[in-house]
Amino acid sequence: DTEVTQTPKHLVMGMTNKKSLKCEQHMGHRAMYWYKQKAKKPPELMFVYSYEKLSINESVPSRFSPECPNSSLLNLHLHALQPEDSALYLCASSQGLTTDTQYFGPGTRLTVL
Amino acid sequence: AQSVTQLDSHVSVSEGTPVLLRCNYSSSYSPSLFWYVQHPNKGLQLLLKYTSAATLVKGINGFEAEFKKSETSFHLTKPSAHMSDAAEYFCVVSDNPTGRRALTFGSGTRLQVQP
């Protein structure tokens, strides 16, 4: 089973709202990733967790706050977002940081009003 | 530094005809190469992966790709297109510059399949 699940599928929020995106995998993978994908563009890496510790932060604004509560779960907390943050947010996982095959979830389509 | 160039932003074929999506890469290390497919409003699905074993890699849904080191290419092919193949395809390279794998995505090729 190579499934990564993400909830919610769609999210609409105002600029003053606080919301969270959730990602889950049960493949025993120890690396998990958040990507942002704008329309007609490839995904852009935001954060990488390895063994539940933040390994990479690609200079993402602090209004995005990742959290990895356990080895199967990855959250992305959102606060005071801007309309330009509207995008498809993809979660991925891999066996480890040096194991390069990443498996992606279906994404959360976020719209910021 | 690694990079990926997908030579066509858009490819249109008729159903039942061959598909060729072109990808050139640059890497200072021994790279792994991938093709992912993304259907509209969906996540990315792994089609196939090359990791220095056989140079001809077979993937899902009848796709295959050939790694040509001399040409630094990793083109994706399928003998006969199906309507369900219409999607965005990403060529991805992964190498190991700092002890950890980093993915670099190509800009994508949109495949249109005409009936």
Coordinates of N, CA, C and O in Angstrom, one line a residue, chain A residues 33 35 37 40-45 55-56 58 88 90 97-107 109, chain B residues 32 34 36 38 41-46 49 51 88 90 94 96 99-103 105-108 110:
Chain A
Y33 N 6.9 15.4 3.8 CA 7.2 16.6 3.1 C 5.9 17.4 2.9 O 4.8 16.8 2.7
Y35 N 4.6 20.3 0.1 CA 4.8 21.1 -1.1 C 3.6 22.0 -1.4 O 2.5 21.7 -1.0
Q37 N 1.8 23.9 -4.7 CA 1.7 23.9 -6.1 C 0.7 24.9 -6.6 O -0.5 24.8 -6.4
K40 N -0.6 25.2 -13.0 CA 0.3 25.1 -14.2 C 1.8 25.2 -13.8 O 2.6 25.5 -14.7
K41 N 2.1 24.9 -12.6 CA 3.5 24.9 -12.1 C 3.9 23.6 -11.4 O 3.0 22.9 -11.0
P42 N 5.2 23.3 -11.4 CA 5.5 22.1 -10.6 C 5.4 22.4 -9.1 O 5.4 23.5 -8.7
P43 N 5.4 21.3 -8.3 CA 5.4 21.5 -6.8 C 6.7 22.2 -6.4 O 7.8 22.0 -6.9
E44 N 6.5 23.0 -5.3 CA 7.7 23.7 -4.7 C 7.8 23.1 -3.2 O 6.8 23.2 -2.5
L45 N 8.9 22.7 -2.9 CA 9.1 22.2 -1.5 C 9.0 23.3 -0.5 O 9.6 24.4 -0.6
S55 N 13.6 19.0 9.3 CA 14.9 18.9 8.7 C 15.2 20.0 7.7 O 16.3 20.5 7.6
I56 N 14.2 20.4 7.0 CA 14.4 21.5 6.0 C 13.2 22.4 6.0 O 12.0 22.0 6.1
E58 N 12.2 25.6 3.7 CA 12.7 26.3 2.5 C 12.3 27.8 2.6 O 11.6 28.3 1.7
L88 N -2.6 24.4 -4.4 CA -2.8 23.0 -4.0 C -1.6 22.7 -3.1 O -0.5 22.9 -3.4
L90 N 0.4 19.8 -1.2 CA 0.6 18.4 -1.4 C 1.5 17.9 -0.3 O 2.5 18.5 0.1
L97 N 15.2 10.1 4.3 CA 15.7 11.3 3.6 C 16.6 10.8 2.4 O 16.6 11.5 1.4
T98 N 17.3 9.8 2.6 CA 18.2 9.3 1.6 C 17.6 8.3 0.7 O 18.2 7.8 -0.3
T99 N 16.3 8.0 0.9 CA 15.6 7.1 0.0 C 14.7 8.0 -0.8 O 13.8 8.7 -0.3
D100 N 14.9 8.0 -2.1 CA 14.4 9.2 -2.9 C 13.0 9.0 -3.4 O 12.5 10.0 -3.9
T101 N 12.4 7.9 -3.4 CA 11.1 7.8 -4.0 C 10.1 8.4 -3.0 O 9.9 7.9 -1.9
Q102 N 9.4 9.4 -3.5 CA 8.4 10.1 -2.7 C 7.0 9.7 -3.2 O 6.8 9.7 -4.4
Y103 N 6.1 9.4 -2.3 CA 4.7 9.1 -2.6 C 3.9 10.3 -2.1 O 3.9 10.7 -1.0
F104 N 3.0 10.7 -3.1 CA 2.3 11.9 -2.8 C 0.8 11.6 -2.5 O 0.2 10.7 -3.0
G105 N 0.2 12.5 -1.6 CA -1.2 12.5 -1.4 C -1.9 13.2 -2.5 O -1.3 13.8 -3.3
P106 N -3.3 13.2 -2.4 CA -4.1 13.9 -3.4 C -4.1 15.4 -3.3 O -4.5 16.1 -4.2
G107 N -3.7 15.9 -2.1 CA -3.6 17.4 -2.0 C -4.8 18.0 -1.4 O -5.9 17.4 -1.3
R109 N -6.9 21.6 -1.8 CA -7.0 22.8 -2.6 C -7.4 23.9 -1.6 O -8.5 23.9 -1.1
Chain B
S32 N 18.9 9.6 -9.5 CA 17.7 8.8 -9.8 C 16.8 9.7 -10.6 O 16.8 10.9 -10.4
F34 N 12.8 10.1 -12.3 CA 11.4 9.7 -12.1 C 10.5 10.4 -13.1 O 10.8 11.5 -13.6
Y36 N 6.4 11.4 -12.9 CA 5.2 11.4 -12.2 C 4.1 11.9 -13.1 O 4.3 12.8 -14.0
Q38 N 0.1 13.7 -13.1 CA -0.9 14.4 -12.3 C -2.1 14.7 -13.1 O -2.1 15.5 -14.1
N41 N -6.5 18.4 -10.7 CA -6.9 18.5 -9.3 C -6.6 17.3 -8.5 O -7.4 17.0 -7.5
K42 N -5.6 16.6 -8.9 CA -5.2 15.4 -8.1 C -3.7 15.5 -7.7 O -3.0 16.4 -8.1
G43 N -3.3 14.6 -6.8 CA -1.9 14.5 -6.5 C -1.1 13.9 -7.5 O -1.5 13.6 -8.6
L44 N 0.2 13.7 -7.2 CA 1.2 13.2 -8.2 C 1.2 11.6 -8.0 O 1.4 11.2 -6.9
Q45 N 1.2 10.9 -9.1 CA 1.3 9.5 -9.0 C 2.6 9.1 -9.7 O 2.9 9.5 -10.8
L46 N 3.4 8.2 -9.0 CA 4.6 7.7 -9.6 C 4.4 6.8 -10.8 O 3.7 5.8 -10.6
K49 N 10.6 4.8 -12.2 CA 11.8 5.3 -11.6 C 13.0 4.6 -12.1 O 13.0 3.4 -12.4
T51 N 17.1 3.9 -11.3 CA 18.1 4.0 -10.3 C 19.3 3.2 -10.6 O 19.9 2.5 -9.8
E88 N -1.0 16.0 -16.7 CA 0.3 16.7 -16.7 C 1.4 15.7 -16.2 O 1.1 14.9 -15.3
F90 N 5.4 15.1 -15.1 CA 6.6 15.8 -14.5 C 7.8 14.8 -14.6 O 7.7 13.7 -14.0
S94 N 16.7 13.3 -8.9 CA 17.1 13.3 -7.5 C 18.6 12.9 -7.4 O 18.9 11.8 -7.9
N96 N 22.3 13.5 -4.8 CA 22.7 13.4 -3.4 C 23.9 14.3 -3.1 O 24.9 13.9 -2.7
G99 N 24.4 14.5 1.1 CA 24.0 13.4 1.9 C 22.5 13.2 2.0 O 22.1 12.3 2.7
R100 N 21.7 14.0 1.5 CA 20.3 13.8 1.5 C 19.8 14.0 0.0 O 20.4 14.8 -0.7
R101 N 18.8 13.3 -0.3 CA 18.2 13.4 -1.7 C 17.3 14.6 -1.8 O 16.6 14.9 -0.9
A102 N 17.5 15.3 -2.9 CA 16.6 16.5 -3.1 C 16.0 16.3 -4.5 O 16.7 15.9 -5.4
L103 N 14.7 16.5 -4.6 CA 14.0 16.4 -5.9 C 14.0 17.7 -6.6 O 13.8 18.7 -6.0
F105 N 12.1 19.2 -9.9 CA 11.0 19.0 -10.9 C 11.3 19.7 -12.2 O 11.7 20.9 -12.2
G106 N 10.9 19.1 -13.3 CA 10.8 19.8 -14.5 C 9.5 20.6 -14.5 O 8.7 20.5 -13.6
S107 N 9.4 21.5 -15.5 CA 8.3 22.4 -15.6 C 6.9 21.7 -16.0 O 5.9 22.4 -15.9
G108 N 7.0 20.5 -16.4 CA 5.8 19.8 -16.7 C 5.5 19.8 -18.2 O 5.8 20.7 -19.0
R110 N 2.0 19.0 -20.6 CA 0.6 18.6 -20.6 C 0.3 17.8 -21.8 O 0.6 18.2 -22.9

